[in-house]
XYZ file of C-alpha atoms in Angstrom:
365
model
C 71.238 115.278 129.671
C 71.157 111.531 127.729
C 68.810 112.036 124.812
C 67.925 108.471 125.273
C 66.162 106.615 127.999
C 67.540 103.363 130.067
C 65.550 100.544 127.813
C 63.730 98.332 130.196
C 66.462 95.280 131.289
C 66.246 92.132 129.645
C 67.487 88.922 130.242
C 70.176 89.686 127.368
C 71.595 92.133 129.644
C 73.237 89.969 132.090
C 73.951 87.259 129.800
C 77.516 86.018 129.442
C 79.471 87.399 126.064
C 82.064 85.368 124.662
C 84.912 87.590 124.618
C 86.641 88.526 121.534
C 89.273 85.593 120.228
C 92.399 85.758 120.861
C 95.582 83.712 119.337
C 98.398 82.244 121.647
C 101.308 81.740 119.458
C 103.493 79.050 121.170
C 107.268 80.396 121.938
C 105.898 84.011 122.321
C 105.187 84.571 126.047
C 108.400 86.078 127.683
C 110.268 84.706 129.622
C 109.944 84.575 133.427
C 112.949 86.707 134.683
C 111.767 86.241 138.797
C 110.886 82.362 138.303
C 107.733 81.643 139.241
C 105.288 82.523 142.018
C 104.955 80.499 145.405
C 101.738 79.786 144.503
C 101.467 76.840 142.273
C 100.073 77.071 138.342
C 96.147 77.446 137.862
C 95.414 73.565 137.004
C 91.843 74.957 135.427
C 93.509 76.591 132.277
C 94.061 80.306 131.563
C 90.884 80.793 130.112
C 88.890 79.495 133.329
C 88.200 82.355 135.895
C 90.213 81.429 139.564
C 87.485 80.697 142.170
C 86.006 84.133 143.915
C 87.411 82.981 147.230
C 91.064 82.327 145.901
C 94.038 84.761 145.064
C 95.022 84.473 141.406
C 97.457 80.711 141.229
C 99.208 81.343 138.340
C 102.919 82.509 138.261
C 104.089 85.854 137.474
C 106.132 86.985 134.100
C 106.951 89.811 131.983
C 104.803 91.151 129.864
C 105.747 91.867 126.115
C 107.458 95.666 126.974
C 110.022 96.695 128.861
C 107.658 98.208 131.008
C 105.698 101.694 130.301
C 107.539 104.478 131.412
C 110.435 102.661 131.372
C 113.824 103.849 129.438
C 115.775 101.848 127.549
C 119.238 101.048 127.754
C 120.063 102.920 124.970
C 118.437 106.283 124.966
C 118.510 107.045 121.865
C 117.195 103.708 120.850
C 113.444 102.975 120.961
C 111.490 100.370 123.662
C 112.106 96.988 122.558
C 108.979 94.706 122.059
C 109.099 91.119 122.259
C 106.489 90.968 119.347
C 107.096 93.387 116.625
C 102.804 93.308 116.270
C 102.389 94.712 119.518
C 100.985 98.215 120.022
C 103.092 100.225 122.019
C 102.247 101.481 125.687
C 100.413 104.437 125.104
C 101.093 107.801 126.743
C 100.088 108.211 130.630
C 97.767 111.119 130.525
C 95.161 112.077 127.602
C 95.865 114.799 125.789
C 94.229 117.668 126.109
C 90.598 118.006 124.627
C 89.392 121.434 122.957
C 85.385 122.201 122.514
C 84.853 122.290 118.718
C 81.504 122.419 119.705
C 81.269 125.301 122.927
C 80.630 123.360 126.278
C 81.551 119.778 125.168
C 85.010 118.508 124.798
C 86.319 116.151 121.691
C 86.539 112.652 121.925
C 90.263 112.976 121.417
C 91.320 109.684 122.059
C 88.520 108.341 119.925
C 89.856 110.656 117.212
C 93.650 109.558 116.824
C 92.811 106.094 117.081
C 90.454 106.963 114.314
C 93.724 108.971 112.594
C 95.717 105.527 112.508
C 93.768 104.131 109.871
C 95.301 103.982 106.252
C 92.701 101.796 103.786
C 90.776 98.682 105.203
C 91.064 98.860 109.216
C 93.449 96.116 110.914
C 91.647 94.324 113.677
C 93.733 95.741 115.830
C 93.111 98.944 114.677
C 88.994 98.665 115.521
C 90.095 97.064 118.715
C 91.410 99.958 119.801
C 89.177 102.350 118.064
C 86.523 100.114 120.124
C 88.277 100.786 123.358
C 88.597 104.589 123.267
C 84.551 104.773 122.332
C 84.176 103.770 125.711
C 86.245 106.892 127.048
C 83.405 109.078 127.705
C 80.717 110.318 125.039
C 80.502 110.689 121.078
C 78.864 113.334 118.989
C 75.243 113.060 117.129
C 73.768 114.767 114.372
C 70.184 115.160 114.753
C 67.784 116.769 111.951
C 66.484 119.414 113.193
C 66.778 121.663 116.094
C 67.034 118.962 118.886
C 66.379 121.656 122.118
C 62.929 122.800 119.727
C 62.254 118.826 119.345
C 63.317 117.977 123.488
C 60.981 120.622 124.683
C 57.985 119.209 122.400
C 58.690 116.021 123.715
C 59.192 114.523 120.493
C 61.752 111.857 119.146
C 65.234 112.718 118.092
C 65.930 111.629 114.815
C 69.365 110.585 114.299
C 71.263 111.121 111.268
C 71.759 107.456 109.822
C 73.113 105.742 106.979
C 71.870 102.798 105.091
C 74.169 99.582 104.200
C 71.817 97.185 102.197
C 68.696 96.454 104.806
C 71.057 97.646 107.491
C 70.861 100.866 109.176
C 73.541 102.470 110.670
C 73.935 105.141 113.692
C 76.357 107.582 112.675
C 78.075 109.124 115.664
C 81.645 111.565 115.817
C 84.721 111.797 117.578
C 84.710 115.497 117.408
C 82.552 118.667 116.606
C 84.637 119.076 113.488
C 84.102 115.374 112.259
C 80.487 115.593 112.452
C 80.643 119.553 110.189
C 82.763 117.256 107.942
C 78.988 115.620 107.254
C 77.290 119.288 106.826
C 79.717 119.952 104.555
C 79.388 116.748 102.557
C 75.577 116.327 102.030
C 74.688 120.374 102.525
C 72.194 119.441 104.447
C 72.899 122.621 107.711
C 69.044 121.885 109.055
C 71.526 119.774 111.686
C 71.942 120.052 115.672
C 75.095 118.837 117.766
C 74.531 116.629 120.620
C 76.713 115.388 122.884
C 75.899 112.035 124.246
C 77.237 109.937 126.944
C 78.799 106.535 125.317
C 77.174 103.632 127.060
C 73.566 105.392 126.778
C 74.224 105.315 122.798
C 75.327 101.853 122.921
C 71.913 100.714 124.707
C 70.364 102.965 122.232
C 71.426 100.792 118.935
C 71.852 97.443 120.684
C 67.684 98.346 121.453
C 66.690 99.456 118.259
C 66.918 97.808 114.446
C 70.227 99.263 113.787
C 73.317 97.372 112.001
C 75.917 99.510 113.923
C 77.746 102.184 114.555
C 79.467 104.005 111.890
C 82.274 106.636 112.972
C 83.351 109.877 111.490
C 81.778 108.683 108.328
C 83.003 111.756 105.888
C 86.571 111.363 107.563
C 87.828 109.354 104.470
C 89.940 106.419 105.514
C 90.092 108.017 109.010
C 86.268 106.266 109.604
C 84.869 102.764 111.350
C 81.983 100.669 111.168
C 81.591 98.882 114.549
C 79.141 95.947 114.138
C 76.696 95.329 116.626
C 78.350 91.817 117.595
C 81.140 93.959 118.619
C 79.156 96.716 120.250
C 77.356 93.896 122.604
C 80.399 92.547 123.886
C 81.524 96.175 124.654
C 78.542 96.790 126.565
C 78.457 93.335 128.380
C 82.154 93.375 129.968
C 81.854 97.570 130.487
C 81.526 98.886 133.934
C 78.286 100.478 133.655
C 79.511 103.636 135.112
C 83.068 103.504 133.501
C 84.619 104.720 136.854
C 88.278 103.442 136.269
C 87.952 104.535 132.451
C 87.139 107.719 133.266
C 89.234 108.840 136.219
C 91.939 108.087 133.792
C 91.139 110.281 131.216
C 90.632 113.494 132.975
C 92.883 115.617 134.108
C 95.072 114.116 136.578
C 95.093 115.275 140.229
C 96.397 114.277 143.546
C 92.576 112.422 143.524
C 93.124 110.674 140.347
C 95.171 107.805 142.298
C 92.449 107.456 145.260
C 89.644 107.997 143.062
C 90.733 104.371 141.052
C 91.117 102.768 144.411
C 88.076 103.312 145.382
C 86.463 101.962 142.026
C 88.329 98.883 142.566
C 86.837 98.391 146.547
C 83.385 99.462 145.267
C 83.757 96.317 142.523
C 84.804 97.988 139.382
C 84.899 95.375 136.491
C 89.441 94.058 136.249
C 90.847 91.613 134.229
C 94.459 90.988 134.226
C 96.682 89.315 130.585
C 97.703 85.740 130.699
C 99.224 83.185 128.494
C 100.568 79.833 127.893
C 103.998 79.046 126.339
C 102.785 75.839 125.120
C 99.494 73.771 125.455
C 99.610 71.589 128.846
C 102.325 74.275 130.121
C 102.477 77.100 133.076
C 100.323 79.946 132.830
C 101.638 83.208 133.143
C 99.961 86.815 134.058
C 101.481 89.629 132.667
C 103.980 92.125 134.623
C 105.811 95.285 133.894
C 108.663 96.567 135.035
C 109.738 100.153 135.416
C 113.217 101.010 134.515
C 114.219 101.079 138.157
C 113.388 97.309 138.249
C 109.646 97.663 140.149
C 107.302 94.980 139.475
C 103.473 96.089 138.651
C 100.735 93.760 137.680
C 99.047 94.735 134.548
C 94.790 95.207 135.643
C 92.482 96.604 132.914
C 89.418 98.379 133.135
C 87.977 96.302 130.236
C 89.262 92.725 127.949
C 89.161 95.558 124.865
C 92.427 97.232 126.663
C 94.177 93.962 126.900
C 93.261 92.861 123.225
C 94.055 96.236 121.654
C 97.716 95.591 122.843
C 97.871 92.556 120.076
C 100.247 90.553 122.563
C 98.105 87.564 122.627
C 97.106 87.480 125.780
C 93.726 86.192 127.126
C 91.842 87.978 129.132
C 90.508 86.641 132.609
C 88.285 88.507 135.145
C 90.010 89.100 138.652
C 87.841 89.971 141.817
C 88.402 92.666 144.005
C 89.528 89.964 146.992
C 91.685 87.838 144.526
C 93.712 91.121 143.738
C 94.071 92.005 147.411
C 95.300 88.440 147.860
C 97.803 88.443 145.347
C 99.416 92.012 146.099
C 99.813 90.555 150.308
C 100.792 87.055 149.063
C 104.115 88.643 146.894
C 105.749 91.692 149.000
C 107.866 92.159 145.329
C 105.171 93.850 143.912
C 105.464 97.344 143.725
C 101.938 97.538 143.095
C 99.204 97.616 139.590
C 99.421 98.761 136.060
C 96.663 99.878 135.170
C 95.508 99.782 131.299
C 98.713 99.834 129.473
C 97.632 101.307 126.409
C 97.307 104.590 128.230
C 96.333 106.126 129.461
C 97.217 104.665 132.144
C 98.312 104.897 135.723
C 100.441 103.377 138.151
C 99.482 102.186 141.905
C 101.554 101.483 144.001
C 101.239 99.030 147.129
C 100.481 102.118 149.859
C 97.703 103.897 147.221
C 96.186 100.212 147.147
C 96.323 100.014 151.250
C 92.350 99.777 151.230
C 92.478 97.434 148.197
C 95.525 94.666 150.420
C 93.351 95.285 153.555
C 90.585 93.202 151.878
C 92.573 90.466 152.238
C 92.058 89.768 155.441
C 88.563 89.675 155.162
C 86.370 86.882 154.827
C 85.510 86.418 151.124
C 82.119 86.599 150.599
C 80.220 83.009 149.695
C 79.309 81.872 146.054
């Protein structure tokens, strides 16, 4: 059960969020090995979403891997990246969660991308801690025995720190990150509550906080997340984080179908492009496995893109510009979908319902 009600929706809701900045470094977009597409280059800019009744008209190159799951040539060597400040593809499936608190599972994923901090955070390094917040739920510490307090009807009071005339949530990747607190401050009058991610986000964006601060007795292994980042989480997030979460559970022979039918029903995509130069071609990013196959990189959400530190932009793609592009180029093997794992490939006979759209009338502005 959310410990937090939906707030009442204001006009700030379903205002546009300038998405985070990113930097195009001329000379750095790869090369086009395939030339590009029949369709000719989007004259609007990379940054300017393609109309809703239009397949995307900007040409096709590789993206800044070889390609996840892809081996290199030598196999003993590593997978070459174009830029040597790009993350890596991540690993396909999560790994597995245990329940440090019985019944709920570790953020995991939230967790190691918590682990890869060494002094001051990167960017980078908060762009992707930002990214795996959204895979599912976090832990709270609440004073108090929160069932006792639930049944009363009273308010929860969340543990919180104070940063000047800020206040800060605190929230925990893990059962053993928030005992990390007990331990710290003695204070053991605490409950553990699981709660789902986007309902916390509403939560602070609604109330006078600063932030979110994450496993805050972790050492360097902790985050602040301002608010200004939090917001533009929430805005660009599929409310029900369907494509976000089919990919981090378990995988089963209904993992593929269940992220096909997210994308019909209008799941939030954006794909990576780039410019080589200012005034030049605009390119959307494309893996390749080792066997050759071309896959267009799609991501649930901009923050998957941006954690990649490529230096791509991200632009939104419609459900019926996807379909277009996928029967417009018979190369394709299909999507890529949020490279920095985990991730999941489609290929073009998974994403039948998606390519039948295509034929259908787009519907009017």
């Amino acid at each position: 059960m959310a410990l937090f009600s939906r707030r009442k929706k204001s006009d700030s809701d379903d205002a546009s969020v300038d998405r985070p900045d990113t930097t195009i470094e001329p000379g750095e977009q790869p090369v086009d090995p395939g030339g590009p597409s029949d369709a000719p280059a989007d004259a609007a800019g990379h940054d300017a979403p393609a109309p809703a009744e239009a397949a995307p008209t900007v040409g096709i190159s590789m993206s800044s891997f070889r390609g996840v799951g892809a081996a290199p040539v030598d196999p003993s060597a590593p997978p070459v990246a174009a830029r040597p400040s790009a993350r890596q593809p991540g690993e396909m499936v999560a790994p597995e969660a245990p329940e440090t608190v019985p019944g709920l599972r570790d953020n995991v994923l939230l967790g190691n991308a918590l682990a890869e901090i060494t002094g001051q955070p990167e960017p980078a390094q908060l762009l992707n801690i930002a990214r795996q917040l959204l895979q599912g739920h976090v832990f709270l510490r609440v004073k108090g025995d929160a069932r006792a307090l639930l049944a009363e009807g009273k308010d929860l009071p969340l543990a919180v720190a104070n940063r000047g005339d800020e206040q800060l949530v605190l929230a925990y990747s893990s059962g053993t990150a928030l005992r990390a607190s007990v331990e710290v401050d003695g204070d053991r009058d605490t409950s553990a509550m699981g709660q789902p991610i986007m309902a916390l986000l509403r939560h602070v964006l609604s109330g006078p906080y600063g932030g979110l601060v994450l496993d805050p007795a972790s050492g360097d292994n902790r985050a602040v997340l301002p608010t200004a980042l939090l917001e533009r989480m929430l805005a660009e997030a599929d409310p029900e984080l369907r494509v976000k979460t089919a990919l981090v559970e378990s995988r089963t022979e209904e993992t593929a179908s269940t992220v096909v039918d997210a994308i019909v029903a209008d799941a939030p995509l954006w794909i990576a492009v780039n410019q080589t130069e200012e005034g030049g071609p605009v390119g959307v990013a494309e893996s390749r496995s080792a066997a050759g196959e071309r896959f267009l990189e799609v991501f649930s959400h901009p923050l998957e893109l941006l954690a990649l530190g490529r230096g791509d932009q991200p632009l939104p793609i419609k459900k019926i510009q996807l379909a277009k592009a996928l029967a417009a180029d018979a190369g394709l093997t299909g999507i890529l979908v949020d490279a920095a794992g985990p991730w999941i490939r489609l290929t073009r006979d998974e994403l039948a319902p998606v390519i039948a759209l295509a034929n259908e009338e787009a519907p009017s502005a």
